[in-house]
Tab-separated table of C-alpha atoms and ligand atoms in Angstrom:
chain	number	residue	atom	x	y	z
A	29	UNK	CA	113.498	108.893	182.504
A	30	UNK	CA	116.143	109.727	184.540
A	31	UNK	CA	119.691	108.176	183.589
A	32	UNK	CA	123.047	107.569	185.635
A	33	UNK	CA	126.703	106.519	183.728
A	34	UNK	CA	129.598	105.605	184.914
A	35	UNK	CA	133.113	105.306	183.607
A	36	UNK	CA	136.210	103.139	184.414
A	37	UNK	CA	139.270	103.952	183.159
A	38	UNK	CA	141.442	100.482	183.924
A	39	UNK	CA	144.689	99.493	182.708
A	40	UNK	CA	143.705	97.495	179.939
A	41	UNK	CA	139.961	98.519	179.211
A	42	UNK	CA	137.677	101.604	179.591
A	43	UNK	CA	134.058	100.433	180.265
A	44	UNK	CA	130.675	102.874	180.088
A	45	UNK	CA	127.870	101.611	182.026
A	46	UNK	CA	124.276	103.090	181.623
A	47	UNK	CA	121.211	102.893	183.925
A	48	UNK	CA	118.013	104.219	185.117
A	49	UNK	CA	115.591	104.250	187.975
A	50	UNK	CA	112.844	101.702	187.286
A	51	UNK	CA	110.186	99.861	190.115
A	52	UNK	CA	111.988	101.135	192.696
A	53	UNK	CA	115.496	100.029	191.710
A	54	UNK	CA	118.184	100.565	189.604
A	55	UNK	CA	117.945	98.693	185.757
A	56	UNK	CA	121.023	98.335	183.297
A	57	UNK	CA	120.182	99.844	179.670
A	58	UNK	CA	123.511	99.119	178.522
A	59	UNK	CA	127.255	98.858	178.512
A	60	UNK	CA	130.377	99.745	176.509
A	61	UNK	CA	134.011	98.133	176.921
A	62	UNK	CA	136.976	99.794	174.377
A	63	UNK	CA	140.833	99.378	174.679
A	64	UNK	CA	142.808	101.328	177.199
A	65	UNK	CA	145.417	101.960	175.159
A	66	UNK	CA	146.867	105.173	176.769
A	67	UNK	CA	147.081	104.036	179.970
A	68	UNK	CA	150.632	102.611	181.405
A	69	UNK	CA	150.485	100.758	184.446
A	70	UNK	CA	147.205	102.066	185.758
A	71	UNK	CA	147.752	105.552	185.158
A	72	UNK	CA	146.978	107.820	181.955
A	73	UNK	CA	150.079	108.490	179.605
A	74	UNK	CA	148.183	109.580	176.026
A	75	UNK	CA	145.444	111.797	176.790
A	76	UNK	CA	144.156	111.458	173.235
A	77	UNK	CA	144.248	107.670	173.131
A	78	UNK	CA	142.258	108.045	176.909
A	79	UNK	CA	139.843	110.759	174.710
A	80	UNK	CA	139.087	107.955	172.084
A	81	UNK	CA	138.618	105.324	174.200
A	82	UNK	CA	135.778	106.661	176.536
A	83	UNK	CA	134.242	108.166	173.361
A	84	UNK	CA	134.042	105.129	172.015
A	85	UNK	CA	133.230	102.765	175.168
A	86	UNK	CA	130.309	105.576	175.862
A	87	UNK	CA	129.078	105.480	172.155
A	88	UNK	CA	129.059	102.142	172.652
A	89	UNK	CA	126.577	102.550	175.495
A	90	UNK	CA	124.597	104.767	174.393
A	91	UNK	CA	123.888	102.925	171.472
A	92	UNK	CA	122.435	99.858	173.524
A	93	UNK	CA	120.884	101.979	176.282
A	94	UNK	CA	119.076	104.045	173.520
A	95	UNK	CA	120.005	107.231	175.578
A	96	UNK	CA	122.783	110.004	175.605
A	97	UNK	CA	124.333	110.785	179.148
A	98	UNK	CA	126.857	113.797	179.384
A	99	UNK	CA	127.778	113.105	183.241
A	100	UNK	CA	129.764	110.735	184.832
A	101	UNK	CA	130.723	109.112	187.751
A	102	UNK	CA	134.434	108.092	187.408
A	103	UNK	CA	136.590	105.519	188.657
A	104	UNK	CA	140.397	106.180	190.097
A	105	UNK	CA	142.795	103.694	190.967
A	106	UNK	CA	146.242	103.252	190.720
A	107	UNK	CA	149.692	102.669	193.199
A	108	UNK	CA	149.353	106.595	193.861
A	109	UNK	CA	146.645	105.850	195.955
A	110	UNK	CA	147.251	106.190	199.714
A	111	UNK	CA	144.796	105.313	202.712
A	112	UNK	CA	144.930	105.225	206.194
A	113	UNK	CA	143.172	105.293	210.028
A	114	UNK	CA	142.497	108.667	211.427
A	115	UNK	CA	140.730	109.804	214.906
A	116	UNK	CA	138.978	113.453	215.500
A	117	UNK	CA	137.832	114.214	218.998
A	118	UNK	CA	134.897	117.486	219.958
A	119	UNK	CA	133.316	118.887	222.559
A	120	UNK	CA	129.869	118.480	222.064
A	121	UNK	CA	128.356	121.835	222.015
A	122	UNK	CA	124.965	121.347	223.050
A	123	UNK	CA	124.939	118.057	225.400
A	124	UNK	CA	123.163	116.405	221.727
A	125	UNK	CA	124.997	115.637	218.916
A	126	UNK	CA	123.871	117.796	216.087
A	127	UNK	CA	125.346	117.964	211.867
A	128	UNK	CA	127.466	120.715	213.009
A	129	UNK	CA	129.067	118.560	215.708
A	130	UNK	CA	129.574	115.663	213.587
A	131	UNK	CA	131.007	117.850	210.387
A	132	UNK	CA	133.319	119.189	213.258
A	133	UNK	CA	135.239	116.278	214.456
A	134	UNK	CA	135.170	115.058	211.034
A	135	UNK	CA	136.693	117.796	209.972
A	136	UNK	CA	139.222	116.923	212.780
A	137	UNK	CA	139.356	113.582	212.030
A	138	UNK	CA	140.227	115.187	208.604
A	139	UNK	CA	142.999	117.556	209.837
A	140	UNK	CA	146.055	115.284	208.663
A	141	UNK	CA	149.115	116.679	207.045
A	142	UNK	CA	147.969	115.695	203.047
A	143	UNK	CA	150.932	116.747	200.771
A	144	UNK	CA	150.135	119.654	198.297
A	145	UNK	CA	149.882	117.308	195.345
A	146	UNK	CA	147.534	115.106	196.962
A	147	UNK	CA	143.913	115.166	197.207
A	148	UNK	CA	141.425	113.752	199.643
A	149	UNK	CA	139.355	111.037	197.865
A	150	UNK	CA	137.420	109.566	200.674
A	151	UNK	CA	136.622	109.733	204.006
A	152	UNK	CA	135.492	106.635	205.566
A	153	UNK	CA	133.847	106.797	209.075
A	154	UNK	CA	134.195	103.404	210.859
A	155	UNK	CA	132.593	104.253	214.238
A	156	UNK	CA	131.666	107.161	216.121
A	157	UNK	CA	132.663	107.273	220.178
A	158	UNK	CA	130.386	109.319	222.606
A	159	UNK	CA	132.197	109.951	226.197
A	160	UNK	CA	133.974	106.406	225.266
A	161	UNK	CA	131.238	104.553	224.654
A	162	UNK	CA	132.406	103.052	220.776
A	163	UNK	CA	130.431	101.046	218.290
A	164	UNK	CA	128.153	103.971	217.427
A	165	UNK	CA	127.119	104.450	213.600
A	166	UNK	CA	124.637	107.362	213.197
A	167	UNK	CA	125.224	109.479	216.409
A	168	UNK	CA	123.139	112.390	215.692
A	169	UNK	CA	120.270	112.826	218.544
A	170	UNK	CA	122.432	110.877	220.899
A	171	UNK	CA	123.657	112.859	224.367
A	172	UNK	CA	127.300	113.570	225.754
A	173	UNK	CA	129.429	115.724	225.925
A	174	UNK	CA	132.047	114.731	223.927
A	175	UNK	CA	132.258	113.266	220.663
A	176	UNK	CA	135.143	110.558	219.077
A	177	UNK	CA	135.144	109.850	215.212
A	178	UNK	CA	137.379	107.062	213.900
A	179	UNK	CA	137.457	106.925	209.817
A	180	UNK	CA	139.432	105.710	206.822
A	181	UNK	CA	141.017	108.483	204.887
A	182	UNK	CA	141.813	107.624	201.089
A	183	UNK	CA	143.967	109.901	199.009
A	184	UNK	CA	145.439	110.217	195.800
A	185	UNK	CA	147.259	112.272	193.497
A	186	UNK	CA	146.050	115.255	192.121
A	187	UNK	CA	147.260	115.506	188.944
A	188	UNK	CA	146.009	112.104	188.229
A	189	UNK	CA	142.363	112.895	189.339
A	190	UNK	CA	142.552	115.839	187.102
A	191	UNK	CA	143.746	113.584	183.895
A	192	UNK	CA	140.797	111.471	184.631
A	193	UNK	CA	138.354	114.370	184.594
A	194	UNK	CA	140.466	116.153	181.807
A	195	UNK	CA	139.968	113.259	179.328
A	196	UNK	CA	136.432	112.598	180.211
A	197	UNK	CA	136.033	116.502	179.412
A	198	UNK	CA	137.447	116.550	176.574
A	199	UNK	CA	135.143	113.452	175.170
A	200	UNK	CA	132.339	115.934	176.043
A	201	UNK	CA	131.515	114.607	179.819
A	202	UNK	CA	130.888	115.824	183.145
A	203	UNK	CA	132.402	114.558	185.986
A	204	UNK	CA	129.984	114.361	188.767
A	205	UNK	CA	132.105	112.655	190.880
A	206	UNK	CA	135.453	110.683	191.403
A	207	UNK	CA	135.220	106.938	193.277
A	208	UNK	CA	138.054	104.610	194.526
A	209	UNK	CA	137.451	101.742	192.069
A	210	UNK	CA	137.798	98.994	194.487
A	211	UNK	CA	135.574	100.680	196.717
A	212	UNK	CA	133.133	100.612	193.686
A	213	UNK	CA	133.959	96.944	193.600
A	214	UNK	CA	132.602	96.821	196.664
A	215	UNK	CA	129.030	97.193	195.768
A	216	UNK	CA	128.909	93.303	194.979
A	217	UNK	CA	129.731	92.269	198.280
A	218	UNK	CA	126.073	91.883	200.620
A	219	UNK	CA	125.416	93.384	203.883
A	220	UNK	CA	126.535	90.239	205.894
A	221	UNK	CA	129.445	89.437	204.080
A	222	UNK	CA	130.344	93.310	205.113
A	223	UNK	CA	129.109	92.901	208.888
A	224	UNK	CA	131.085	89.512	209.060
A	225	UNK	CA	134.348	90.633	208.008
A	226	UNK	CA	134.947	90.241	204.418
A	227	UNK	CA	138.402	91.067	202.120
A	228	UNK	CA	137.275	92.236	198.658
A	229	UNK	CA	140.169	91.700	196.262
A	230	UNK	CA	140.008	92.997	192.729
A	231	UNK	CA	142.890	91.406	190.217
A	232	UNK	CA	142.633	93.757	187.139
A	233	UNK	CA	145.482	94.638	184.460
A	234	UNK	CA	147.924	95.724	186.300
A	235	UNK	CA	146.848	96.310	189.939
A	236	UNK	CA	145.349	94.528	192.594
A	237	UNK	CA	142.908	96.578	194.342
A	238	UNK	CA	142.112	95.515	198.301
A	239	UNK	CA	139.425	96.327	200.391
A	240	UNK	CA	138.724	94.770	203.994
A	241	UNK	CA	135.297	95.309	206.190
A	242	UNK	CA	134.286	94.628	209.434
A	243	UNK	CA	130.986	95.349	211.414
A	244	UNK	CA	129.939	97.296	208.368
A	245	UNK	CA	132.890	99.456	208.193
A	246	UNK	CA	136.412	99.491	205.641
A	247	UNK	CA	138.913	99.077	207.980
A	248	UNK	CA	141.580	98.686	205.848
A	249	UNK	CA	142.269	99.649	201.590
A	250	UNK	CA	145.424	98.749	199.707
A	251	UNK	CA	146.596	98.505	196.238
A	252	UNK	CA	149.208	95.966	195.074
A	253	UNK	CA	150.668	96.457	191.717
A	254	UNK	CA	150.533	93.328	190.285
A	255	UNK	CA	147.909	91.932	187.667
A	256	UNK	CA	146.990	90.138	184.976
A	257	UNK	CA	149.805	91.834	182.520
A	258	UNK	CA	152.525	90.886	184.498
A	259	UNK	CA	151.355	87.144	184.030
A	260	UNK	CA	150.955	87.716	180.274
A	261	UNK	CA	154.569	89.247	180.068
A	262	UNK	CA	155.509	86.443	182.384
A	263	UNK	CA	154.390	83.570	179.768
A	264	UNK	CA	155.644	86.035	176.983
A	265	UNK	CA	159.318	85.753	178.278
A	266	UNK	CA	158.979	82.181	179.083
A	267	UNK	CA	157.701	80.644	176.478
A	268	UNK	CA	159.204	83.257	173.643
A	269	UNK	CA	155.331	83.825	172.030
A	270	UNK	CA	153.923	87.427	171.390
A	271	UNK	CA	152.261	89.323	174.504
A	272	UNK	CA	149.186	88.876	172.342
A	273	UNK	CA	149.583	84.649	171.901
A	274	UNK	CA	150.734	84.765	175.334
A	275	UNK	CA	147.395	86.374	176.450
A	276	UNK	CA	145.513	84.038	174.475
A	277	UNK	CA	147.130	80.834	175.725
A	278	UNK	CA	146.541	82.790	179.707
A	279	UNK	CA	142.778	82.930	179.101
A	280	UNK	CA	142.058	79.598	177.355
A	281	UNK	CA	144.601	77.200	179.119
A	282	UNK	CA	145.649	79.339	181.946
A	283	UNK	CA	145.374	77.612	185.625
A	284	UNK	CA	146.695	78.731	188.586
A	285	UNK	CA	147.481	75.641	190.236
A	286	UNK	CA	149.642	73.254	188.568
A	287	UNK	CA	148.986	70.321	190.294
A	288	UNK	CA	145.297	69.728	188.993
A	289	UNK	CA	147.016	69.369	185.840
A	290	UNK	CA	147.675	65.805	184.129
A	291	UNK	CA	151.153	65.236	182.346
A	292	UNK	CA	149.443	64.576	179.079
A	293	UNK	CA	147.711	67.752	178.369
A	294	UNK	CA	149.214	69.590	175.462
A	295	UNK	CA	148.600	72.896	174.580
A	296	UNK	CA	150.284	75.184	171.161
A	297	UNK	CA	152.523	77.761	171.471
A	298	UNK	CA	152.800	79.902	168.439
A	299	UNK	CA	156.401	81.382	167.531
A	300	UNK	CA	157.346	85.123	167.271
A	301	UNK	CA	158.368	86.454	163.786
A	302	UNK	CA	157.246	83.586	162.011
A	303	UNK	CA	158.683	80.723	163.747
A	304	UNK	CA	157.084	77.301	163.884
A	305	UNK	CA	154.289	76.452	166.289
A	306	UNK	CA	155.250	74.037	168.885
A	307	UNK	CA	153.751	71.729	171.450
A	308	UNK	CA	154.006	72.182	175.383
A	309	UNK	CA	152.852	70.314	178.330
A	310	UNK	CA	149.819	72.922	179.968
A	311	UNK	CA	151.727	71.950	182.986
A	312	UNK	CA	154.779	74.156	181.817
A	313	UNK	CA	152.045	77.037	181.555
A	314	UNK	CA	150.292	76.644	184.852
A	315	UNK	CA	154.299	76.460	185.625
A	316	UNK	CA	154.543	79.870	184.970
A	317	UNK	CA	151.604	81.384	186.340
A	318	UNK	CA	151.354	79.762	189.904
A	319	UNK	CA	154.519	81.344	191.030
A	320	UNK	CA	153.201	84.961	190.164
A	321	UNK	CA	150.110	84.702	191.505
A	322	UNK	CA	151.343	82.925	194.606
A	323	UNK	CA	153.602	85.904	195.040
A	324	UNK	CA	150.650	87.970	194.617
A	325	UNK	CA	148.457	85.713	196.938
A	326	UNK	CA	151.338	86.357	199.536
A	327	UNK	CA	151.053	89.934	199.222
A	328	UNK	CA	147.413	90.019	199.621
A	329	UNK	CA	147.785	88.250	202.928
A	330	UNK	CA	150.216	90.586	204.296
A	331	UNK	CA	147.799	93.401	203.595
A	332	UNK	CA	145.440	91.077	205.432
A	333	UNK	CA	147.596	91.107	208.621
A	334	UNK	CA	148.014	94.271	208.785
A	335	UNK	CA	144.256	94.293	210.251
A	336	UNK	CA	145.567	91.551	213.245
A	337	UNK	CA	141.972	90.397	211.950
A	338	UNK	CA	142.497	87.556	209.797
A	339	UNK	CA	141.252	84.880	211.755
A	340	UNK	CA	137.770	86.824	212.530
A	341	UNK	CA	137.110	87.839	208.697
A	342	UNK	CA	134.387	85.509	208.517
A	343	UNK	CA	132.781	85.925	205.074
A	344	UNK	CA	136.444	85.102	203.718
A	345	UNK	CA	137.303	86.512	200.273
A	346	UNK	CA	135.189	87.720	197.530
A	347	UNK	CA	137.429	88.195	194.068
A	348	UNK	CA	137.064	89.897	190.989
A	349	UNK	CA	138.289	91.971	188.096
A	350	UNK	CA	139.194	90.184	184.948
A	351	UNK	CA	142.160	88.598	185.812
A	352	UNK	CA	139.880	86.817	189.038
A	353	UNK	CA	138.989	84.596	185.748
A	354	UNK	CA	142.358	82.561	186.014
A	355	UNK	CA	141.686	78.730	186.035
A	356	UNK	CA	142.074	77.446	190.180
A	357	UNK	CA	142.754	80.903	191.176
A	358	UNK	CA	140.292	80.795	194.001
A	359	UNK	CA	141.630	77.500	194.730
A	360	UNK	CA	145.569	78.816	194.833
A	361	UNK	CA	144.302	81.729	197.204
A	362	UNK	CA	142.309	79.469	199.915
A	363	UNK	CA	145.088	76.624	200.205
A	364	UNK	CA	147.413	79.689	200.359
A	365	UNK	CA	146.002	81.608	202.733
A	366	UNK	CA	143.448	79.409	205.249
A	367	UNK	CA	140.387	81.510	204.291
A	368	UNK	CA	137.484	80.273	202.133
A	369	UNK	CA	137.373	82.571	198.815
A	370	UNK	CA	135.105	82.860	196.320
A	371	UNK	CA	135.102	84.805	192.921
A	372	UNK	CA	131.641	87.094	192.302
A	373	UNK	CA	129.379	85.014	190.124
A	374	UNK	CA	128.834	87.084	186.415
A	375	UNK	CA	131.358	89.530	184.590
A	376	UNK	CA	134.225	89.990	187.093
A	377	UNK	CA	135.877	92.352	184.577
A	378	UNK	CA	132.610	94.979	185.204
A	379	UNK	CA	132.309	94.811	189.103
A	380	UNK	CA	133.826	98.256	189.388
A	381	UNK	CA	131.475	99.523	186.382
A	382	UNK	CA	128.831	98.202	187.821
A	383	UNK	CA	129.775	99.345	190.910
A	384	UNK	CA	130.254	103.115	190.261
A	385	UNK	CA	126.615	103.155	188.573
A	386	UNK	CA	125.245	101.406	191.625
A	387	UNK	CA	127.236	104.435	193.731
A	388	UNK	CA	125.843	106.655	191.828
A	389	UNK	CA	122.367	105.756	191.793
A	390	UNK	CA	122.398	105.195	195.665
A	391	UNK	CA	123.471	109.135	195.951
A	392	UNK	CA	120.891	110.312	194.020
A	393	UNK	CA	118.335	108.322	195.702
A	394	UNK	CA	119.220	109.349	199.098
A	395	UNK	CA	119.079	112.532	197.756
A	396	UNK	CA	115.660	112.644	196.952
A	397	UNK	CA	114.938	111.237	199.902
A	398	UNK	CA	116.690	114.158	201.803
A	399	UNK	CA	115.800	116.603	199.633
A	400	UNK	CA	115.456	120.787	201.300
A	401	UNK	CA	116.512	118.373	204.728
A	402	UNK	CA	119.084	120.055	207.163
A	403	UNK	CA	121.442	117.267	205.548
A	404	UNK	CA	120.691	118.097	202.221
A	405	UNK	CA	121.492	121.745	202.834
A	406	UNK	CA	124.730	120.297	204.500
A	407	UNK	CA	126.112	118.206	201.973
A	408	UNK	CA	125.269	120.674	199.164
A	409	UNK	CA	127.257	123.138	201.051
A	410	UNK	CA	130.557	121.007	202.266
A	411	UNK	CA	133.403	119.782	200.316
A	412	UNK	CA	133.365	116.762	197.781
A	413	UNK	CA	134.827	114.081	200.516
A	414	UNK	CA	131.767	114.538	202.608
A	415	UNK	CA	129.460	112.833	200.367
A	416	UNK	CA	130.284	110.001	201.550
A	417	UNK	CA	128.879	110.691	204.695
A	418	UNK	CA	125.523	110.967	204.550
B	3	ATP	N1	139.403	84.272	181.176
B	3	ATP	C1	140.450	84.907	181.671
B	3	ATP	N2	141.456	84.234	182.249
B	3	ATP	C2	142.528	84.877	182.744
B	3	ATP	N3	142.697	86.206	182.730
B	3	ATP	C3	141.731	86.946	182.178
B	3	ATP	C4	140.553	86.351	181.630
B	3	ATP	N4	139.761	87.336	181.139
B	3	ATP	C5	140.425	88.495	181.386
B	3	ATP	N5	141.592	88.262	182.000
B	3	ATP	C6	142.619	89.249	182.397
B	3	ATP	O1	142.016	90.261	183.158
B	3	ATP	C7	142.810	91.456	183.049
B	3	ATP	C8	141.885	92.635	182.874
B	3	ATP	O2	141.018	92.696	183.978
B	3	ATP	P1	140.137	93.986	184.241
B	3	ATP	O3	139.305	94.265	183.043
B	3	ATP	O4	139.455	93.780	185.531
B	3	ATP	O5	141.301	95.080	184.364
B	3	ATP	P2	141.277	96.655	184.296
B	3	ATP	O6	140.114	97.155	185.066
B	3	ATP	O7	141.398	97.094	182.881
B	3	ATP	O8	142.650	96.994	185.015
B	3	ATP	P3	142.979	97.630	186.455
B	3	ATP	O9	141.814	97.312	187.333
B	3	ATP	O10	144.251	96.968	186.869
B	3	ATP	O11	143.161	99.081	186.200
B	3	ATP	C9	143.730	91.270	181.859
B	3	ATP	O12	145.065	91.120	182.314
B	3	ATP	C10	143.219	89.985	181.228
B	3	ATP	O13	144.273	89.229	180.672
B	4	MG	MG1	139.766	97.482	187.088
């Protein structure tokens, strides 16, 4: 039986995810969810505390899937993560688009100034022109003379990819490959939603990870960092509790829009350093919380304009990531922003999990499929980034 894992390293939890190819499609043998505690606003600060937690979110795993894995696909995320548009433009050497021509003006497309400590992560193609004619996906076989690639180039830093792979190393894994975890996200959204225009958002710890498609294609990834922790600290402050009480009181009594709250509800605060309980309205909660995610909601939106394509985003907005949980929240975002939104059905907090085993899975399947083809031979022999491709 042949098994696939995947790891994501978020700011508040690491999660394993283990599955296998069964009936034609991809089954879930088990999971594994530990602490995050050496990460610091997204990014790894205590490689040992990293080590621990994926050796114990992967024993964890293991233990349910009944299987040990030793490779991994791995998530990245983070503010250090930088995309944008790019264009490549080739002569087509033999009037028919062949892999060589299309690995060319990629490669073009591809020939950005990328600062030395940053790595490509992704390369996107949106469309493919021949002699100006646009809207073309697969343009291999097709005639012209001259060949147009538009795509979506995400980077990010190197040293960060190579703390990711470092810890996973040193808790005795192989990284097959490293994913944009939003773009892992992504997996949950359907074809149509991705055809019609959709804006995935994923609200995790401490970032908010955007994606936007249209006819099919991302045209547009951003990363907002703002999540869930900054509301904790935010009820922390206010209401003079312990992060921990104040994360508690978020996740029970939380709500994101204050008011579909009556003036009677009461809710417990707990003191710091032994001080008395006392009673508040849950209207002075949801007091603190709309604000911040409103500002985040805001934020979101402007990312949104940046397309000019918010109007013609048809499918809306699809959230998750654990903080997506928040009482209202899909309420707050649609009066906010004029869009219908709705969260992904079952365990927001594992999307990108979930997601990066699904990626994973997909890759190996094509490349059975392909396997000893001339695109086989072609993406065996090309860099990492062009896996993406075919
Ligand atoms: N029921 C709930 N209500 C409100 N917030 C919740 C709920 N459950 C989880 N959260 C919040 O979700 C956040 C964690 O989400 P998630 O697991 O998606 O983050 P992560 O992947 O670790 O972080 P990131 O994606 O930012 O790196 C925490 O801030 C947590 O408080
Ligand atoms: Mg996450």
């Amino acid at each position: 039986m042949k098994c696939f894992a995947a790891l994501d390293i978020g700011s508040t939890k690491i999660a394993c995810m283990i599955g296998c190819h069964e009936e034609g499609s991809l089954r879930v043998l088990g999971k594994g969810v530990a602490p995050a505690l050496g990460m610091r606003k997204g990014t790894i600060v205590h490689i040992d505390a990293t080590v621990q937690g994926i050796q114990q979110a992967v024993r964890e795993a293991e233990k349910a899937a009944g299987v040990s894995v030793d490779t991994v696909i791995a998530g990245i995320s983070g503010s250090h993560i930088q995309s944008f548009n790019s264009t490549g433009i080739v002569a087509i050497r033999d009037k028919e688009v062949v892999y060589d021509d299309v690995r060319r003006v990629l490669e073009a497309a591809r020939a950005v100034a990328i600062p030395v400590d940053r790595e490509t992560i992704h390369m996107l193609p949106q469309e493919y022109l021949i002699n100006d004619q646009g809207g073309i996906r697969d343009p291999l076989g097709m005639s012209g003379v001259r060949l147009e690639a538009k795509v979506h180039i995400v980077t990010g830093s190197t040293a960060v990819a190579q703390n990711i792979i470092k810890c996973a190393n040193k808790a005795g894994l192989h990284v097959a490959e490293v994913c944009l975890a939003s773009l892992a996200s992504a997996q949950s959204l359907c074809h149509d939603e991705k055809e019609l225009g959709v804006v995935l958002i994923d609200i995790g710890g401490s970032t908010t990870d955007i994606v936007i498609f249209k006819e099919g294609a991302i045209i547009h990834t951003a990363i907002i960092p703002i999540g869930g922790s900054h509301i904790t600290n935010d009820i922390a402050l206010g209401l003079r509790t312990p992060i921990a009480e104040a994360e508690k009181m978020k996740c029970l009594h939380g709500c994101a829009l204050t008011s579909l709250i009556g003036f009677d509800e009461m809710v417990e605060v707990p003191g710091v350093g032994g001080r008395r309980a006392q009673a508040l309205s849950r209207r002075s909660l949801a007091d603190i919380i709309e604000p911040r995610l409103e500002e985040l909601i805001l934020m979101v939106g402007r990312e949104i304009d940046k397309t000019h394509m918010r109007h013609v985003l048809s499918a809306g907005i699809v959230m998750t990531g654990g903080s997506s949980l928040v009482y209202a929240l899909p309420e707050l975002a649609e009066f906010t922003l004029e869009m219908p939104v709705k969260r992904v059905d079952a365990s927001p907090e594992l999307s990108t999990v979930l997601g990066l085993l699904r990626t994973r899975y997909d890759r190996e399947q094509k490349k059975v499929h392909q396997k000893n083809t001339v695109s086989d031979r072609l993406t065996r022999s090309v860099s990492a980034w062009m896996r993406d491709l075919f």
